[in-house]
Amino acid sequence: MQNYRKSIVVTADATAAFNAVTHGVEHWWTRPDQPLRHPGDRAKFSFPPGVSYWTFELTHTDDPSRVEWTCVDALHVHDGQPKAIETEWLGTKVIWRISEGAAGTKIELEHDGLTPKLLCYDICEAGWDMFFLNSLQTYLDTGQGAPHPS
Protein backbone atom coordinates (compact mmCIF):
# COMPACT_ATOMS: atom_id res chain seq x y z
CA MET A 1 0.00 0.00 0.00
CA GLN A 2 1.22 3.46 -0.82
CA ASN A 3 1.99 5.97 1.93
CA TYR A 4 0.35 9.38 2.03
CA ARG A 5 2.66 11.50 -0.14
CA LYS A 6 2.12 15.02 -1.49
CA SER A 7 4.26 18.00 -2.46
CA ILE A 8 4.00 21.77 -2.72
CA VAL A 9 6.17 24.52 -4.19
CA VAL A 10 6.49 27.71 -2.14
CA THR A 11 8.15 31.09 -2.57
CA ALA A 12 10.02 30.89 0.76
CA ASP A 13 13.57 29.57 0.77
CA ALA A 14 14.63 26.14 2.07
CA THR A 15 15.71 27.52 5.45
CA ALA A 16 12.25 29.01 6.06
CA ALA A 17 10.63 25.73 5.04
CA PHE A 18 12.93 23.77 7.36
CA ASN A 19 12.12 26.12 10.23
CA ALA A 20 8.38 25.78 9.55
CA VAL A 21 8.49 21.99 10.00
CA THR A 22 10.75 22.03 13.06
CA HIS A 23 10.07 24.94 15.38
CA GLY A 24 7.35 26.87 13.50
CA VAL A 25 4.62 24.23 13.34
CA GLU A 26 2.14 26.32 15.37
CA HIS A 27 1.94 28.78 12.46
CA TRP A 28 0.33 26.27 10.08
CA TRP A 29 -0.73 23.04 11.92
CA THR A 30 -1.28 23.16 15.68
CA ARG A 31 0.64 24.37 18.73
CA PRO A 32 2.99 21.71 20.16
CA ASP A 33 3.91 21.65 23.82
CA GLN A 34 7.49 22.41 22.76
CA PRO A 35 9.41 22.94 19.51
CA LEU A 36 11.30 20.25 17.63
CA ARG A 37 14.81 21.64 17.19
CA HIS A 38 17.29 18.79 17.65
CA PRO A 39 17.21 15.03 17.11
CA GLY A 40 15.77 13.43 20.23
CA ASP A 41 13.41 16.36 20.97
CA ARG A 42 9.82 15.28 21.54
CA ALA A 43 6.68 17.37 21.13
CA LYS A 44 3.02 16.62 21.78
CA PHE A 45 0.61 17.97 19.17
CA SER A 46 -3.01 18.25 20.31
CA PHE A 47 -6.16 19.64 18.76
CA PRO A 48 -8.25 21.37 21.46
CA PRO A 49 -10.96 21.12 22.59
CA GLY A 50 -10.83 17.38 21.81
CA VAL A 51 -8.67 14.75 23.45
CA SER A 52 -6.77 13.55 20.37
CA TYR A 53 -3.00 14.05 20.28
CA TRP A 54 0.19 12.72 18.71
CA THR A 55 3.67 12.88 20.20
CA PHE A 56 6.52 12.98 17.74
CA GLU A 57 10.25 12.62 18.24
CA LEU A 58 12.54 14.48 15.86
CA THR A 59 14.55 11.49 14.67
CA HIS A 60 16.54 12.96 11.79
CA THR A 61 17.51 16.31 10.31
CA ASP A 62 19.67 17.43 7.42
CA ASP A 63 19.34 21.21 7.68
CA PRO A 64 17.71 22.46 5.45
CA SER A 65 16.89 19.51 3.18
CA ARG A 66 15.29 16.77 5.30
CA VAL A 67 13.36 16.39 8.54
CA GLU A 68 11.95 13.18 10.01
CA TRP A 69 9.48 12.85 12.86
CA THR A 70 8.56 9.48 14.40
CA CYS A 71 5.26 9.05 16.24
CA VAL A 72 6.02 7.71 19.73
CA ASP A 73 2.60 8.20 21.37
CA ALA A 74 -0.88 8.59 19.94
CA LEU A 75 -4.49 8.97 20.96
CA HIS A 76 -6.69 9.62 17.93
CA VAL A 77 -10.30 9.57 19.12
CA HIS A 78 -13.08 9.62 16.54
CA ASP A 79 -16.72 9.02 17.44
CA GLY A 80 -18.18 6.02 15.68
CA GLN A 81 -14.78 4.52 14.85
CA PRO A 82 -13.30 1.33 16.35
CA LYS A 83 -10.87 1.73 19.26
CA ALA A 84 -8.03 0.52 17.00
CA ILE A 85 -8.02 3.92 15.26
CA GLU A 86 -6.62 5.53 18.43
CA THR A 87 -3.05 4.29 18.03
CA GLU A 88 -2.70 3.71 14.30
CA TRP A 89 -0.03 6.40 13.96
CA LEU A 90 2.34 4.76 16.49
CA GLY A 91 5.64 4.06 14.82
CA THR A 92 4.77 5.95 11.63
CA LYS A 93 7.22 8.49 10.29
CA VAL A 94 6.53 11.92 8.85
CA ILE A 95 9.31 12.71 6.38
CA TRP A 96 9.85 16.18 4.95
CA ARG A 97 12.12 16.59 1.93
CA ILE A 98 12.99 20.18 0.98
CA SER A 99 14.78 21.34 -2.17
CA GLU A 100 15.23 24.68 -3.90
CA GLY A 101 14.73 25.01 -7.63
CA ALA A 102 14.09 27.63 -10.29
CA ALA A 103 10.33 27.58 -9.62
CA GLY A 104 10.69 27.92 -5.82
CA THR A 105 11.21 25.62 -2.87
CA LYS A 106 9.68 22.16 -3.19
CA ILE A 107 8.49 20.47 0.00
CA GLU A 108 7.59 16.80 -0.18
CA LEU A 109 5.65 15.26 2.70
CA GLU A 110 5.57 11.50 3.06
CA HIS A 111 3.75 10.00 6.03
CA ASP A 112 5.41 6.57 6.06
CA GLY A 113 2.84 4.13 7.45
CA LEU A 114 -0.24 6.24 6.70
CA THR A 115 -1.74 3.99 4.03
CA PRO A 116 -5.28 3.38 2.75
CA LYS A 117 -5.53 0.18 4.86
CA LEU A 118 -5.69 2.25 8.09
CA LEU A 119 -9.07 3.07 9.61
CA CYS A 120 -8.06 6.75 9.85
CA TYR A 121 -6.75 7.11 6.30
CA ASP A 122 -9.58 9.20 4.82
CA ILE A 123 -9.77 11.42 7.91
CA CYS A 124 -5.99 11.85 8.09
CA GLU A 125 -5.58 12.41 4.36
CA ALA A 126 -8.13 15.23 4.53
CA GLY A 127 -6.35 16.69 7.56
CA TRP A 128 -2.89 16.61 5.99
CA ASP A 129 -4.33 18.06 2.76
CA MET A 130 -5.88 20.95 4.69
CA PHE A 131 -2.84 21.72 6.81
CA PHE A 132 0.00 20.80 4.42
CA LEU A 133 -1.39 21.62 0.98
CA ASN A 134 -3.23 24.73 2.14
CA SER A 135 -2.05 26.11 5.48
CA LEU A 136 1.70 25.43 5.17
CA GLN A 137 1.65 26.59 1.55
CA THR A 138 -0.06 29.85 2.52
CA TYR A 139 2.16 30.34 5.56
CA LEU A 140 5.36 30.03 3.51
CA ASP A 141 4.00 32.18 0.67
CA THR A 142 2.38 34.95 2.71
CA GLY A 143 3.49 34.59 6.34
CA GLN A 144 -0.06 33.74 7.46
CA GLY A 145 -1.13 30.10 7.77
CA ALA A 146 -4.43 28.66 9.01
CA PRO A 147 -3.48 26.48 11.99
CA HIS A 148 -5.95 24.72 14.24
CA PRO A 149 -7.24 27.28 16.76
CA SER A 150 -5.75 26.76 20.21
CSV table of C-alpha atoms in Angstrom, one decimal:
chain,number,residue,atom,x,y,z
A,1,MET,CA,0.0,0.0,0.0
A,2,GLN,CA,1.2,3.5,-0.8
A,3,ASN,CA,2.0,6.0,1.9
A,4,TYR,CA,0.4,9.4,2.0
A,5,ARG,CA,2.7,11.5,-0.1
A,6,LYS,CA,2.1,15.0,-1.5
A,7,SER,CA,4.3,18.0,-2.5
A,8,ILE,CA,4.0,21.8,-2.7
A,9,VAL,CA,6.2,24.5,-4.2
A,10,VAL,CA,6.5,27.7,-2.1
A,11,THR,CA,8.1,31.1,-2.6
A,12,ALA,CA,10.0,30.9,0.8
A,13,ASP,CA,13.6,29.6,0.8
A,14,ALA,CA,14.6,26.1,2.1
A,15,THR,CA,15.7,27.5,5.4
A,16,ALA,CA,12.3,29.0,6.1
A,17,ALA,CA,10.6,25.7,5.0
A,18,PHE,CA,12.9,23.8,7.4
A,19,ASN,CA,12.1,26.1,10.2
A,20,ALA,CA,8.4,25.8,9.6
A,21,VAL,CA,8.5,22.0,10.0
A,22,THR,CA,10.7,22.0,13.1
A,23,HIS,CA,10.1,24.9,15.4
A,24,GLY,CA,7.4,26.9,13.5
A,25,VAL,CA,4.6,24.2,13.3
A,26,GLU,CA,2.1,26.3,15.4
A,27,HIS,CA,1.9,28.8,12.5
A,28,TRP,CA,0.3,26.3,10.1
A,29,TRP,CA,-0.7,23.0,11.9
A,30,THR,CA,-1.3,23.2,15.7
A,31,ARG,CA,0.6,24.4,18.7
A,32,PRO,CA,3.0,21.7,20.2
A,33,ASP,CA,3.9,21.6,23.8
A,34,GLN,CA,7.5,22.4,22.8
A,35,PRO,CA,9.4,22.9,19.5
A,36,LEU,CA,11.3,20.3,17.6
A,37,ARG,CA,14.8,21.6,17.2
A,38,HIS,CA,17.3,18.8,17.6
A,39,PRO,CA,17.2,15.0,17.1
A,40,GLY,CA,15.8,13.4,20.2
A,41,ASP,CA,13.4,16.4,21.0
A,42,ARG,CA,9.8,15.3,21.5
A,43,ALA,CA,6.7,17.4,21.1
A,44,LYS,CA,3.0,16.6,21.8
A,45,PHE,CA,0.6,18.0,19.2
A,46,SER,CA,-3.0,18.2,20.3
A,47,PHE,CA,-6.2,19.6,18.8
A,48,PRO,CA,-8.2,21.4,21.5
A,49,PRO,CA,-11.0,21.1,22.6
A,50,GLY,CA,-10.8,17.4,21.8
A,51,VAL,CA,-8.7,14.7,23.4
A,52,SER,CA,-6.8,13.6,20.4
A,53,TYR,CA,-3.0,14.1,20.3
A,54,TRP,CA,0.2,12.7,18.7
A,55,THR,CA,3.7,12.9,20.2
A,56,PHE,CA,6.5,13.0,17.7
A,57,GLU,CA,10.3,12.6,18.2
A,58,LEU,CA,12.5,14.5,15.9
A,59,THR,CA,14.5,11.5,14.7
A,60,HIS,CA,16.5,13.0,11.8
A,61,THR,CA,17.5,16.3,10.3
A,62,ASP,CA,19.7,17.4,7.4
A,63,ASP,CA,19.3,21.2,7.7
A,64,PRO,CA,17.7,22.5,5.4
A,65,SER,CA,16.9,19.5,3.2
A,66,ARG,CA,15.3,16.8,5.3
A,67,VAL,CA,13.4,16.4,8.5
A,68,GLU,CA,11.9,13.2,10.0
A,69,TRP,CA,9.5,12.9,12.9
A,70,THR,CA,8.6,9.5,14.4
A,71,CYS,CA,5.3,9.0,16.2
A,72,VAL,CA,6.0,7.7,19.7
A,73,ASP,CA,2.6,8.2,21.4
A,74,ALA,CA,-0.9,8.6,19.9
A,75,LEU,CA,-4.5,9.0,21.0
A,76,HIS,CA,-6.7,9.6,17.9
A,77,VAL,CA,-10.3,9.6,19.1
A,78,HIS,CA,-13.1,9.6,16.5
A,79,ASP,CA,-16.7,9.0,17.4
A,80,GLY,CA,-18.2,6.0,15.7
A,81,GLN,CA,-14.8,4.5,14.9
A,82,PRO,CA,-13.3,1.3,16.3
A,83,LYS,CA,-10.9,1.7,19.3
A,84,ALA,CA,-8.0,0.5,17.0
A,85,ILE,CA,-8.0,3.9,15.3
A,86,GLU,CA,-6.6,5.5,18.4
A,87,THR,CA,-3.0,4.3,18.0
A,88,GLU,CA,-2.7,3.7,14.3
A,89,TRP,CA,0.0,6.4,14.0
A,90,LEU,CA,2.3,4.8,16.5
A,91,GLY,CA,5.6,4.1,14.8
A,92,THR,CA,4.8,5.9,11.6
A,93,LYS,CA,7.2,8.5,10.3
A,94,VAL,CA,6.5,11.9,8.8
A,95,ILE,CA,9.3,12.7,6.4
A,96,TRP,CA,9.8,16.2,5.0
A,97,ARG,CA,12.1,16.6,1.9
A,98,ILE,CA,13.0,20.2,1.0
A,99,SER,CA,14.8,21.3,-2.2
A,100,GLU,CA,15.2,24.7,-3.9
A,101,GLY,CA,14.7,25.0,-7.6
A,102,ALA,CA,14.1,27.6,-10.3
A,103,ALA,CA,10.3,27.6,-9.6
A,104,GLY,CA,10.7,27.9,-5.8
A,105,THR,CA,11.2,25.6,-2.9
A,106,LYS,CA,9.7,22.2,-3.2
A,107,ILE,CA,8.5,20.5,0.0
A,108,GLU,CA,7.6,16.8,-0.2
A,109,LEU,CA,5.7,15.3,2.7
A,110,GLU,CA,5.6,11.5,3.1
A,111,HIS,CA,3.7,10.0,6.0
A,112,ASP,CA,5.4,6.6,6.1
A,113,GLY,CA,2.8,4.1,7.4
A,114,LEU,CA,-0.2,6.2,6.7
A,115,THR,CA,-1.7,4.0,4.0
A,116,PRO,CA,-5.3,3.4,2.8
A,117,LYS,CA,-5.5,0.2,4.9
A,118,LEU,CA,-5.7,2.3,8.1
A,119,LEU,CA,-9.1,3.1,9.6
A,120,CYS,CA,-8.1,6.7,9.8
A,121,TYR,CA,-6.8,7.1,6.3
A,122,ASP,CA,-9.6,9.2,4.8
A,123,ILE,CA,-9.8,11.4,7.9
A,124,CYS,CA,-6.0,11.9,8.1
A,125,GLU,CA,-5.6,12.4,4.4
A,126,ALA,CA,-8.1,15.2,4.5
A,127,GLY,CA,-6.3,16.7,7.6
A,128,TRP,CA,-2.9,16.6,6.0
A,129,ASP,CA,-4.3,18.1,2.8
A,130,MET,CA,-5.9,20.9,4.7
A,131,PHE,CA,-2.8,21.7,6.8
A,132,PHE,CA,0.0,20.8,4.4
A,133,LEU,CA,-1.4,21.6,1.0
A,134,ASN,CA,-3.2,24.7,2.1
A,135,SER,CA,-2.1,26.1,5.5
A,136,LEU,CA,1.7,25.4,5.2
A,137,GLN,CA,1.7,26.6,1.5
A,138,THR,CA,-0.1,29.9,2.5
A,139,TYR,CA,2.2,30.3,5.6
A,140,LEU,CA,5.4,30.0,3.5
A,141,ASP,CA,4.0,32.2,0.7
A,142,THR,CA,2.4,35.0,2.7
A,143,GLY,CA,3.5,34.6,6.3
A,144,GLN,CA,-0.1,33.7,7.5
A,145,GLY,CA,-1.1,30.1,7.8
A,146,ALA,CA,-4.4,28.7,9.0
A,147,PRO,CA,-3.5,26.5,12.0
A,148,HIS,CA,-6.0,24.7,14.2
A,149,PRO,CA,-7.2,27.3,16.8
A,150,SER,CA,-5.7,26.8,20.2
